[in-house]
Coordinates of C-alpha atoms in Angstrom, one line a residue:
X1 CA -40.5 28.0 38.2
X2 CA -38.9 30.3 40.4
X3 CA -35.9 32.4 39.6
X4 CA -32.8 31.8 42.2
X5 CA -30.3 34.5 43.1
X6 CA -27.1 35.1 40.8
X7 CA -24.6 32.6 41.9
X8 CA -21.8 35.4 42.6
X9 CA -19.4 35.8 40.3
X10 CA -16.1 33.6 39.9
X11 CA -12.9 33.9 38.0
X12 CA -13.5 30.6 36.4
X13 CA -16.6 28.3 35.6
X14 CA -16.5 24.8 35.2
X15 CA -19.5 22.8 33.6
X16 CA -19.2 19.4 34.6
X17 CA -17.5 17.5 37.1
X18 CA -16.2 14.8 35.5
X19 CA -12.5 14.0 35.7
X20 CA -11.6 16.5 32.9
X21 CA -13.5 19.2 35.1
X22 CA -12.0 18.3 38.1
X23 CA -8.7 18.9 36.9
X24 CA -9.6 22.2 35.6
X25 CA -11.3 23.1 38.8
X26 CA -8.0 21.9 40.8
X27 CA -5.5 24.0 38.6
X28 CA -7.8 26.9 39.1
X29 CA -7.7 26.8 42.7
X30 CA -4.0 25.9 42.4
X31 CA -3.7 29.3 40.6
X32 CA -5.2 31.3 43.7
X33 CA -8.9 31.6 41.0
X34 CA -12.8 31.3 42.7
X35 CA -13.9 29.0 40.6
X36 CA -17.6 27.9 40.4
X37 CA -18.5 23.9 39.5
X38 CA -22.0 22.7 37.9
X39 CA -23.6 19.6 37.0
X40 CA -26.9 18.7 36.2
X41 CA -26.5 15.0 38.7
X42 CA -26.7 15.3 42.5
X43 CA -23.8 15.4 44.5
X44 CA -23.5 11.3 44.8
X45 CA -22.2 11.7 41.5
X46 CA -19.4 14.1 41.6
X47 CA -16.3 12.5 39.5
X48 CA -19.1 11.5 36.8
X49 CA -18.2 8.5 34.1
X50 CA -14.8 8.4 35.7
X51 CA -15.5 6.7 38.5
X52 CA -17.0 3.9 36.8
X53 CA -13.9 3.3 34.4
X54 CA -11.4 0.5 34.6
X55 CA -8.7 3.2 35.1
X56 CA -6.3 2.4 32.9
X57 CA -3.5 4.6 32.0
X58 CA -1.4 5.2 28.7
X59 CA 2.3 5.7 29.7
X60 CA 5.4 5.5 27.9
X61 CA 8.4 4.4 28.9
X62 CA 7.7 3.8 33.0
X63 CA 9.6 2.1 35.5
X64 CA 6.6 -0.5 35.4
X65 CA 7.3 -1.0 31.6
X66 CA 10.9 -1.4 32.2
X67 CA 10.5 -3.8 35.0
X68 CA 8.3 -6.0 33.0
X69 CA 10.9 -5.9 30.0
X70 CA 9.3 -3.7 28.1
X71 CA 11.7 -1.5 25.8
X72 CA 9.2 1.4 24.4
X73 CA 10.5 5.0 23.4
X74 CA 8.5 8.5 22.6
X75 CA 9.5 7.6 18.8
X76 CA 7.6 4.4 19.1
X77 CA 4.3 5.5 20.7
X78 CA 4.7 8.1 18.3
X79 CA 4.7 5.5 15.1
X80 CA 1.7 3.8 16.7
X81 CA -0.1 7.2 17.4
X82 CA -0.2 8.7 14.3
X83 CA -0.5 4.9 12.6
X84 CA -3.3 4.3 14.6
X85 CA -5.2 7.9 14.2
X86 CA -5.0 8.2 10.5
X87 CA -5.5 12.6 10.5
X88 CA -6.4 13.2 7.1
X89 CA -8.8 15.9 7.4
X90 CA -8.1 19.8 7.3
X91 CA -9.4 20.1 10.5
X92 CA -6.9 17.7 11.9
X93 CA -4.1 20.4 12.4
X94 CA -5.4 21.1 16.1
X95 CA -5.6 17.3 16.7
X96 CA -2.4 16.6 15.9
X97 CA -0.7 19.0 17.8
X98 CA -2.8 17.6 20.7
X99 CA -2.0 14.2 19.6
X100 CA 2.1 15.2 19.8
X101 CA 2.0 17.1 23.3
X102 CA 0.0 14.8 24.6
X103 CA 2.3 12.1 23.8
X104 CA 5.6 14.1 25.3
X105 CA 3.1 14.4 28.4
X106 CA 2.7 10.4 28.8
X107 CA 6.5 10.1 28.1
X108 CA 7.5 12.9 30.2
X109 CA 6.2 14.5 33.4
X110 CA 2.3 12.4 33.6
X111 CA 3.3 9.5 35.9
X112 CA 5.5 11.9 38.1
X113 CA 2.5 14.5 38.1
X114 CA 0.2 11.5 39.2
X115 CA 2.5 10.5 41.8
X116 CA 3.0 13.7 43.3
X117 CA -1.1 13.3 44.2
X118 CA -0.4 9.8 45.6
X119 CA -2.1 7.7 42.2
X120 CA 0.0 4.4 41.9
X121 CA -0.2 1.9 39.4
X122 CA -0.5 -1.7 39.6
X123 CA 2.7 -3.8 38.8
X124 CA 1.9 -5.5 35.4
X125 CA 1.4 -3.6 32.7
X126 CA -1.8 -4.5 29.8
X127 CA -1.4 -4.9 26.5
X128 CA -4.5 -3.5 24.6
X129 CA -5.3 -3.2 21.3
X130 CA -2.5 -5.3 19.8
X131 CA -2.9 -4.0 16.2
X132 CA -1.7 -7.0 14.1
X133 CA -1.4 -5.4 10.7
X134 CA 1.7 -4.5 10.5
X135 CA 4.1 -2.0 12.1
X136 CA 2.5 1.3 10.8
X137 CA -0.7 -0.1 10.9
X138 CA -3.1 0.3 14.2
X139 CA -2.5 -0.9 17.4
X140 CA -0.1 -0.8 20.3
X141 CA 3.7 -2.3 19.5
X142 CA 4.2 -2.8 23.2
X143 CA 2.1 -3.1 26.1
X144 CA 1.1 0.3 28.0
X145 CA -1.9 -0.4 29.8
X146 CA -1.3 1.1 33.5
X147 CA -4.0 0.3 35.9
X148 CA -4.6 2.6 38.6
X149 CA -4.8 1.5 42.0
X150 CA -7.9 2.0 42.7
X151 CA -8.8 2.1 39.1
X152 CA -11.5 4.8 38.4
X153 CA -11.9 6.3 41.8
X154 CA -8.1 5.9 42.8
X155 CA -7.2 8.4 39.9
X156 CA -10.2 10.7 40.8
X157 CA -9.3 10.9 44.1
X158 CA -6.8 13.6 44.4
X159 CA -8.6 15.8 42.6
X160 CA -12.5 15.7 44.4
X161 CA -9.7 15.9 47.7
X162 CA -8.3 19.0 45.8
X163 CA -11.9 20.6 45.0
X164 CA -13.4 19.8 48.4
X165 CA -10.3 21.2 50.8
X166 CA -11.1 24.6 48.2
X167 CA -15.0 24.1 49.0
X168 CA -14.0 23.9 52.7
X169 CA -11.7 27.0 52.4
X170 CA -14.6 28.8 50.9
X171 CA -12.7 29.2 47.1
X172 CA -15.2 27.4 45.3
X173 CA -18.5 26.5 45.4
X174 CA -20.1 23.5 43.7
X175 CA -24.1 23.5 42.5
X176 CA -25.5 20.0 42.0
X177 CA -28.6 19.7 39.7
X178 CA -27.6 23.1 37.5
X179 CA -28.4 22.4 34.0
X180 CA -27.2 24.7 31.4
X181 CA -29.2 25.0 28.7
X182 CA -27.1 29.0 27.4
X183 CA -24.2 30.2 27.5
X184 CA -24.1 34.4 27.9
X185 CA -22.3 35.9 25.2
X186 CA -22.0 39.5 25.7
X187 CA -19.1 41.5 23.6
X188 CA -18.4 38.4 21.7
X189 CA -17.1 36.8 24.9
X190 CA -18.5 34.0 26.8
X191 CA -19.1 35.7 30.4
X192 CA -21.0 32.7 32.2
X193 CA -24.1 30.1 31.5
X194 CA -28.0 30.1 31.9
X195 CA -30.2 27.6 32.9
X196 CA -32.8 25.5 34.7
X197 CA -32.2 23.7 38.7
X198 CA -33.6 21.3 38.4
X199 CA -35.6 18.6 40.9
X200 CA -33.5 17.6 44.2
X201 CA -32.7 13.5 44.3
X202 CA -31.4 10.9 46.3
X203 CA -30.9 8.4 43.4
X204 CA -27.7 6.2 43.7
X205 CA -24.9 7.2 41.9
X206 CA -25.4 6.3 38.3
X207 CA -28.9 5.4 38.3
X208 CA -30.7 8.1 35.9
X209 CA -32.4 11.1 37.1
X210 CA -35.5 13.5 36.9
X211 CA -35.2 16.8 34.2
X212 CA -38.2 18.1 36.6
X213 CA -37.2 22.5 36.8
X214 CA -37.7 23.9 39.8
X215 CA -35.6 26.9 39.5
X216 CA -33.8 29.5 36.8
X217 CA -30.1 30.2 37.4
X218 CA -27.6 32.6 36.0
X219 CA -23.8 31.8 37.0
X220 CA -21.3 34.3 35.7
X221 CA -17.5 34.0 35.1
X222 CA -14.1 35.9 33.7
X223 CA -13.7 32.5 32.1
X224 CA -15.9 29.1 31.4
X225 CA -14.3 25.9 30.8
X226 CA -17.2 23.5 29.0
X227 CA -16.4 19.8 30.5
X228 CA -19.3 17.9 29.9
X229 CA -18.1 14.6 28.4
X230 CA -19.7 13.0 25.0
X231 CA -22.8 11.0 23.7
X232 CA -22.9 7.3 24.7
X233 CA -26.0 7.4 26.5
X234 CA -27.9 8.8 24.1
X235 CA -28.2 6.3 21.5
X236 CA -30.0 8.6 19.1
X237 CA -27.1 10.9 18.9
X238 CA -25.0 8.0 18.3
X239 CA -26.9 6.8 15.2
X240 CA -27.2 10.4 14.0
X241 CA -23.6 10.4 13.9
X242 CA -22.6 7.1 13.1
X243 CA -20.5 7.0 9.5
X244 CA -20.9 5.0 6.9
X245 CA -17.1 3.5 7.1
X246 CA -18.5 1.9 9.9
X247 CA -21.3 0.2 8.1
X248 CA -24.7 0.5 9.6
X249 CA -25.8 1.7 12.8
X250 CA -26.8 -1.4 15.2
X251 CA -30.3 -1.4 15.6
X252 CA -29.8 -2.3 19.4
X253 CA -27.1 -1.3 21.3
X254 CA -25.9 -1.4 25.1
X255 CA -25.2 1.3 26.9
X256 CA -21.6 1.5 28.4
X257 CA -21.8 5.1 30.1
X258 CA -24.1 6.7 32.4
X259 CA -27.8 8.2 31.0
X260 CA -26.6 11.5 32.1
X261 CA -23.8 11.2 29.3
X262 CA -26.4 12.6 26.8
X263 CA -24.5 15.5 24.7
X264 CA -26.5 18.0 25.5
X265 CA -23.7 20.8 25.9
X266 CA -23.1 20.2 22.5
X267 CA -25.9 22.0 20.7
X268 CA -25.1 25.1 23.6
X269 CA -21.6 25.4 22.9
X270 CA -22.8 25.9 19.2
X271 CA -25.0 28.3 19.7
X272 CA -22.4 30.6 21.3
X273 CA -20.3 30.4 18.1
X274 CA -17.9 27.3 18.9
X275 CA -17.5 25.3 16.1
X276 CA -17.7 20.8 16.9
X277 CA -15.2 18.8 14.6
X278 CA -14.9 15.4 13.7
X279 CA -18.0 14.2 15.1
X280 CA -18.3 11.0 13.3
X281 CA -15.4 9.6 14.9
X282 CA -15.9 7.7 18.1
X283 CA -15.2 4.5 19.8
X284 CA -17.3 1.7 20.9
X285 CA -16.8 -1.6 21.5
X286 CA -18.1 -4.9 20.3
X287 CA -17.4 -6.9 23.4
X288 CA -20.3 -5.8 25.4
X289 CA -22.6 -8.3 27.1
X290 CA -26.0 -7.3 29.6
X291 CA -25.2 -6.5 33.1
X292 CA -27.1 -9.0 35.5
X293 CA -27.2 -6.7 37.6
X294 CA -28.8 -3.0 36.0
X295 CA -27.3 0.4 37.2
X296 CA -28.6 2.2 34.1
X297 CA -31.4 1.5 31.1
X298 CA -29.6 -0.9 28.8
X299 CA -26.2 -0.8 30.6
X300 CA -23.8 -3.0 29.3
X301 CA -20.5 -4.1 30.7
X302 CA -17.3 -4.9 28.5
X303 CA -15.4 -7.8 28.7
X304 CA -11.8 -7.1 28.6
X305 CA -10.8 -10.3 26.7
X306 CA -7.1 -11.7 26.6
X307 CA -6.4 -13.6 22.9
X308 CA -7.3 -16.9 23.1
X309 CA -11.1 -17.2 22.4
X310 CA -12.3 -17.9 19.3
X311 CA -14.8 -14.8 17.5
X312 CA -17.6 -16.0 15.1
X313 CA -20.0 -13.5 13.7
X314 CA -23.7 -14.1 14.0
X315 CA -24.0 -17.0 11.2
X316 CA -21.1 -18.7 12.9
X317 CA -17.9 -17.7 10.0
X318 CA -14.5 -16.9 12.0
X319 CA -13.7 -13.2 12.0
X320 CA -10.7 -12.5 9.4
X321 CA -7.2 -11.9 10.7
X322 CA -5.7 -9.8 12.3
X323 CA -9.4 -9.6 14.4
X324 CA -8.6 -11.7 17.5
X325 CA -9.9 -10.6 20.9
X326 CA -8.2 -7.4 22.1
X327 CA -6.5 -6.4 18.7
X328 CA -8.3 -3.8 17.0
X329 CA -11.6 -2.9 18.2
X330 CA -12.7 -0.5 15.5
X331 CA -11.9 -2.8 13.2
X332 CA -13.6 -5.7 14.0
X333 CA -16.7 -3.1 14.6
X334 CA -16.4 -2.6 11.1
X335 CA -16.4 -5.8 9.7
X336 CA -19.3 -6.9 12.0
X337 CA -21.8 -4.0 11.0
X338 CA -21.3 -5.6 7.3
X339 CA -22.1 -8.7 8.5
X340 CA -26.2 -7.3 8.8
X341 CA -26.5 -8.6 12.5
X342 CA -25.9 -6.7 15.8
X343 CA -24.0 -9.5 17.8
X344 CA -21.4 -12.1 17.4
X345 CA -19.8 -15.0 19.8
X346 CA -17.1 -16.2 21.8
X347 CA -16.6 -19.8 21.6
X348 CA -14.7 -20.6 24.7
X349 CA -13.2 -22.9 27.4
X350 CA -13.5 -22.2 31.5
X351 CA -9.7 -22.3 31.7
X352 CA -9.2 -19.5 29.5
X353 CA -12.3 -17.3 30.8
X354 CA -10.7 -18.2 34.4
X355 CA -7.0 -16.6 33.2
X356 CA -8.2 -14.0 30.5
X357 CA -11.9 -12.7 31.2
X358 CA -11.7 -9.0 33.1
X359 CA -14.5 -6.9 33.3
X360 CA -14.3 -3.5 32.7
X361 CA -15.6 -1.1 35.5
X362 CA -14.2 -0.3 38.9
X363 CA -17.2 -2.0 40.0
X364 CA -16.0 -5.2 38.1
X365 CA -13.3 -5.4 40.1
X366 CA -13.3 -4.9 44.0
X367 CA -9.4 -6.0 44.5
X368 CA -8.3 -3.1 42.5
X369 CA -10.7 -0.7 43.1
X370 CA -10.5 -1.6 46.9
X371 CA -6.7 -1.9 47.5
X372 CA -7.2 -5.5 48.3
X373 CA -4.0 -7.2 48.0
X374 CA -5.0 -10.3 49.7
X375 CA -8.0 -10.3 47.2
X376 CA -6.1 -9.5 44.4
X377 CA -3.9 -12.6 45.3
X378 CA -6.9 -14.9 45.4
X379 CA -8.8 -13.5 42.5
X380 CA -6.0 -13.2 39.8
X381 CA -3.5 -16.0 40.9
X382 CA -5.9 -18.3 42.1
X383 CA -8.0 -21.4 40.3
X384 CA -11.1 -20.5 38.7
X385 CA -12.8 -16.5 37.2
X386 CA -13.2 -13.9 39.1
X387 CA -16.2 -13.4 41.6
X388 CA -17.7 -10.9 39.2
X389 CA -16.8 -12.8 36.0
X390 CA -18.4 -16.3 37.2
X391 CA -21.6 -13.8 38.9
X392 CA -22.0 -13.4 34.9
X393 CA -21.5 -17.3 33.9
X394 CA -24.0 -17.7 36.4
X395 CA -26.6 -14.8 36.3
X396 CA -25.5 -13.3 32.7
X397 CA -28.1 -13.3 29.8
X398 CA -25.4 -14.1 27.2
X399 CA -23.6 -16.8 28.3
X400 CA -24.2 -20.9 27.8
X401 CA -21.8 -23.3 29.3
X402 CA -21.8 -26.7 28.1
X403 CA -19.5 -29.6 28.8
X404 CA -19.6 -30.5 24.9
X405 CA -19.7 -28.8 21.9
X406 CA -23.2 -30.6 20.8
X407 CA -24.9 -29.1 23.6
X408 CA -23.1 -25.9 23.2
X409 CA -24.4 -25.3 20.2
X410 CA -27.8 -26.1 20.6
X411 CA -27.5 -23.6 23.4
X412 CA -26.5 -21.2 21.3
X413 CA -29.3 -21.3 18.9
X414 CA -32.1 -21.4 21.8
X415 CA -30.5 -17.6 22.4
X416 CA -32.8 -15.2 20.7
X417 CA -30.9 -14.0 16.9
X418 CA -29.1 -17.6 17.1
X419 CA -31.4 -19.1 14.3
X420 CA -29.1 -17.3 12.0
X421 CA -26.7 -19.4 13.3
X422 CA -25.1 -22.1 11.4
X423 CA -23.8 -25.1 13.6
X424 CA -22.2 -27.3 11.0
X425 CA -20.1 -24.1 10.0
X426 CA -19.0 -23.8 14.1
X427 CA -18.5 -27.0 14.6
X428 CA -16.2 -27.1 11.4
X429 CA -13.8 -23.8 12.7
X430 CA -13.6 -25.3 17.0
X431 CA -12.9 -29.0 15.3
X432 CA -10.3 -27.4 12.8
X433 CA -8.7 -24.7 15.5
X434 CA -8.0 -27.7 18.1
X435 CA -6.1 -29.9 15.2
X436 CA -3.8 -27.0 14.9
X437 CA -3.5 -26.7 18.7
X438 CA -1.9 -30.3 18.8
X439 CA 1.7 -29.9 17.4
X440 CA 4.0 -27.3 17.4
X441 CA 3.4 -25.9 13.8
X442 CA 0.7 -24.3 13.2
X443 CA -0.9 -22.0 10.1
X444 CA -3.2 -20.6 12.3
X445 CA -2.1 -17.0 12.8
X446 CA -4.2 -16.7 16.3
X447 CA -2.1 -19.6 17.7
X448 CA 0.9 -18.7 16.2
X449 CA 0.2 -15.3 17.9
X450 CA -0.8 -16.9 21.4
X451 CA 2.2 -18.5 21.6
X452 CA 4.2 -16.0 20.9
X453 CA 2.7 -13.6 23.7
X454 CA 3.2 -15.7 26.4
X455 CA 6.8 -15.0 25.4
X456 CA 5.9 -11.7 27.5
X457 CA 5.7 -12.2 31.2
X458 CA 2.6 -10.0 31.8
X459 CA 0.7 -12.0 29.4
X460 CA 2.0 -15.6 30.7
X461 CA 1.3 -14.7 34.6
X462 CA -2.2 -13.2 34.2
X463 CA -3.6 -12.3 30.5
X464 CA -3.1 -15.3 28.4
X465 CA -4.1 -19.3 28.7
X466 CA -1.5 -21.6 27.5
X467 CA -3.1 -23.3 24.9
X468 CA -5.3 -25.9 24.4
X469 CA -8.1 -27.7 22.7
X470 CA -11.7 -26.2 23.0
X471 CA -13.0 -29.3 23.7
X472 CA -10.3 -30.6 26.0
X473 CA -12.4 -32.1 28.7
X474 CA -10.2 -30.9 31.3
X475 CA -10.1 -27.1 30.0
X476 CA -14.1 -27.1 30.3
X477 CA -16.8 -26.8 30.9
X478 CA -16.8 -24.7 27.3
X479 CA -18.3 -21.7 27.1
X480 CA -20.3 -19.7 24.3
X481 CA -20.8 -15.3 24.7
X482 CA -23.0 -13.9 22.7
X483 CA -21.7 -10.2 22.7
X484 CA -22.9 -7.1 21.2
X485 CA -22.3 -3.4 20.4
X486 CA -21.2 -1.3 23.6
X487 CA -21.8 2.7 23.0
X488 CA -18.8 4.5 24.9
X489 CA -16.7 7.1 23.6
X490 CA -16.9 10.5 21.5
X491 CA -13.8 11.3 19.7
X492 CA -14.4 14.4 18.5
X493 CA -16.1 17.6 20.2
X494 CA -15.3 21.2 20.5
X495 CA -12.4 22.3 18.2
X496 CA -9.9 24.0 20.4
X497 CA -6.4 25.1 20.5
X498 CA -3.9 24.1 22.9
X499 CA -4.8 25.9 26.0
X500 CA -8.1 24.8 25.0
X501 CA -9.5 27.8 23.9
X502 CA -12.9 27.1 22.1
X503 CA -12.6 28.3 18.8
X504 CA -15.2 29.8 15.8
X505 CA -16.1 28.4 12.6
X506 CA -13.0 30.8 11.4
X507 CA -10.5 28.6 14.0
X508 CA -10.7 32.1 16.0
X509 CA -10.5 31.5 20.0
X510 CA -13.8 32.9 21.2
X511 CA -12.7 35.1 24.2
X512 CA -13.8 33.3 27.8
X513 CA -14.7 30.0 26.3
X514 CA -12.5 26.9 27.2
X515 CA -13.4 23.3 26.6
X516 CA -11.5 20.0 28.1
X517 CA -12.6 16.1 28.3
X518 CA -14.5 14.3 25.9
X519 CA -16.5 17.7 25.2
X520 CA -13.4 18.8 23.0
X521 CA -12.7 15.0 21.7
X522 CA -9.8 14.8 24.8
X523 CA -8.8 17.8 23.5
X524 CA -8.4 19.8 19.7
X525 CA -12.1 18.6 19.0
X526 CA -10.1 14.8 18.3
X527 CA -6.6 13.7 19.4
X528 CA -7.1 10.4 18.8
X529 CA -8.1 10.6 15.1
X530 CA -9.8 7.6 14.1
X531 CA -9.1 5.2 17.0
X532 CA -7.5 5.4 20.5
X533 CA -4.9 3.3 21.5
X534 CA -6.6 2.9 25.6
X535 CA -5.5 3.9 28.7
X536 CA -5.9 7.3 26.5
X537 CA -9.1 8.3 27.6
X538 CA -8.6 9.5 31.6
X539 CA -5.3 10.2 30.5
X540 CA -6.7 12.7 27.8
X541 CA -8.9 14.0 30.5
X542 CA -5.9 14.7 33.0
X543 CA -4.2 16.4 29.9
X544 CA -6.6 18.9 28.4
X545 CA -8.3 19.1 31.9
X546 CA -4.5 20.6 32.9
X547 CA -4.4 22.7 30.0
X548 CA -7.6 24.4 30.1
X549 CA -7.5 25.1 33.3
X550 CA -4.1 26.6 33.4
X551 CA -5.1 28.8 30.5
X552 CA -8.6 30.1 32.0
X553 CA -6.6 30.9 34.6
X554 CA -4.3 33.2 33.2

């Protein structure tokens, strides 16, 4: 290898380009700071995971909220945030200070701040993670789902616009293909990074990349901000830190994130003396089904499900309440890793995939992500799924569509795991759940549930079937997912403070070292806690990407 000349020195330098780093790398340069970006990808992939994402939004309060009829309050996100994240740990201080500005952030200035830089949101609001155990318990009491428009590269936007006018101006510069493997300490401060170049590519964005070196580099800085995202695509650093709360690790996974989302900054930022909290907390989901159509080794896509299907483990029992589609997604991961099998199933209907199927991804869904109103209209409103969502009923791996339930289940045990499967127990739960679908009572708490969300308007025009019998002829063809574990989010990382100063095993801020993004668990090494309430991760990217930069540029 060859050894390249010192990149020259910069007031602030950001590793990784993510949203997190974009922000920090835009309130930099908004500061009047040189400022210096690296990232191990090529260029094509500048905006990193966030491009890919759904882009949805965590806001408290909005006009869109109030529109749709929604009465939320600071005090109630508040009772849902700290009922959801659980902080019982002594290293949960930091956290839940994060956890409170952040949340005076989403109710306050964040949808102004995103205005300002042209993001707008689309006009019905989501309602995720529905909770259903009781008011303290997890889960969102309202909905507060904000899609972007534009999704994940409508909310990047701004801030590549903000980092390439700088580039243009000649007040930063931005290295593609740097990988850090040191950071230089010198004094006890962090004063810039080491590493290799590595190989130049052409790859598509997304699609994994060569660790071939070609080059040393040295990059220097009054100030580095670490923004280098988590662990989902490395599956082995999952497992390593997978708790037992959470039963056992899946033998097979998908992956939901990019390779390059591998963790490697983590065992860097340790070396230089930052200490990495609450690492066996993360998020992943259990809706995740095989993309037809492969960016990345084992990448996986999550369906966004609205209430209505009905969720069988692996042997074919009915998950317990309160674990309906879209109500608490770490705690139906529990339950299934106890059950001793890596997938479980939707038993559906067409009619409700065709009202309540999304897919996550801004590459899911081209009306959104493109601005499309006219397709937006046709996709959403009209008859029948989604292009992408019926490219999966017809190309997908793990779905079977039957026009009876005979058939369906047969199809279901042809799938490979499905001789586990026990179809006298399905047949029992879809013959039992359409009896109670036929009069108006009902101790089924899922229907009881369905028809009380369609009480909100959101839910009734676009999230939720009205409902019906599985086997209703005229509701079919029905429809059977087999669905497995989706490896996504880290929610913890680098314990910082609030500026998002790194700090030492001591909680001491290690002079020059700043982390923001999923590197720092979306800020104070995990603001979350134990589970996220969604639209929380870009949002906790904007937030600590703010911070961080702010304070490195002071």
């Amino acid at each position: 290898m060859t050894s390249l000349p010192r990149t020259p020195a910069s007031d602030v330098l950001v590793i990784g380009w993510g949203l997190a780093g974009l922000v920090s790398a835009a309130e930099a340069l908004a500061a009047g700071k040189r400022v210096t970006i690296i990232d191990q990808e090529p260029r094509q992939n500048l905006g990193g995971q966030a491009w890919w994402s759904f882009g949805g939004l965590f806001l408290v309060d909005s006009p869109e909220q109030r529109r749709m009829g929604i009465r939320d309050s600071l005090e109630l996100a508040r009772q849902d945030w700290f009922g959801n994240a659980g902080f019982d740990r002594d290293v949960d201080a930091w956290p839940r200070r994060w956890a409170e500005a952040y949340l005076e952030f989403a109710a306050g200035s964040k949808r102004a701040w995103l205005r300002e830089r042209g993001v707008g949101f689309f006009p019905v609001v989501g309602w995720a993670e529905r909770g259903g155990s009781g008011a303290i318990g997890p889960g969102n009491s309202v909905p507060r789902f904000h899609i972007t428009w534009g999704t994940g590269p409508g909310i990047l936007e701004p801030f590549i616009a903000a980092v390439e006018q700088g580039e243009a101006e000649g007040r930063i510069t931005i290295l593609s293909r740097h990988r850090v493997s040191e950071l230089i300490v010198e004094s006890g401060a962090v004063v810039g990074a080491t590493g290799v170049v590595l190989a130049d590519t052409h790859a598509p964005r997304g699609v994994p990349t060569s660790r071939e070196p070609v080059a040393d580099f040295e990059a220097r800085a009054d100030a580095v901000i670490v923004a280098s995202g988590g662990i989902g695509g490395d599956h082995d650093l999952v497992r390593a830190f997978w708790p037992d709360r959470l039963g056992a690790p899946p033998k097979r996974m998908l992956t939901g994130v990019p390779a390059y989302v591998d963790g490697s900054m983590q065992a860097v930022v340790r070396a230089a003396g930052a200490g990495l909290i609450n690492t066996d907390r993360m998020w992943h989901y259990v809706e995740g089904i095989e993309n037809w159509d492969p960016v990345w080794p084992g990448h996986g896509i999550r369906i966004l499900p609205g209430p209505s299907s009905l969720w069988l483990d692996a042997t074919g029992a009915r998950l317990p309440v309160p674990l309906y589609p879209g109500f608490d997604t770490l705690g139906t991961l529990a339950h299934l890793r106890r059950t001793g099998h890596d997938h479980s199933w939707f038993v559906t209907s067409l009619k409700i995939i065709e009202k309540e199927f999304a897919l996550s991804g801004s590459e899911q869904n081209p009306d959104l992500t493109g601005r499309d109103v006219r397709l937006l209209l046709k996709s959403r409103l009209a008859k029948g799924p989604t292009g992408p969502v019926q490219s999966f009923l017809d190309e997908g791996a793990d779905f079977v569509v039957e026009r009876d339930l005979e058939s369906l289940l047969d199809g279901m045990r042809a799938m490979p795991g499905g001789d586990v499967l026990d179809a006298g127990r399905v047949r029992d739960e879809v013959v039992a759940r359409d009896r109670e679908i036929e009069n108006d009572f009902t101790k089924d708490a899922q229907i009881a549930m369905l028809r009380s969300m369609r009480g909100y308007r959101g839910d009734r025009l676009i999230r939720t079937a009205p409902p019906h019998r599985l086997q209703d002829p005229a509701a079919g063809p029905m429809v059977a997912v087999k669905l497995h574990v989706l490896t996504r989010k880290s929610l913890g990382g680098i314990h910082t403070d609030l500026d998002g100063r790194a700090l030492d095993a001591s909680g001491d801020p290690i002079p020059g070292l700043f982390a923001a993004g999923e590197a720092s668990g979306f800020g104070g090494g995990g603001m979350h806690g134990y589970r996220a309430l969604e639209g929380t991760f870009l949002g906790g990217c904007l937030f600590s990407g703010r911070q961080a930069g702010r304070a490195a540029s002071r």
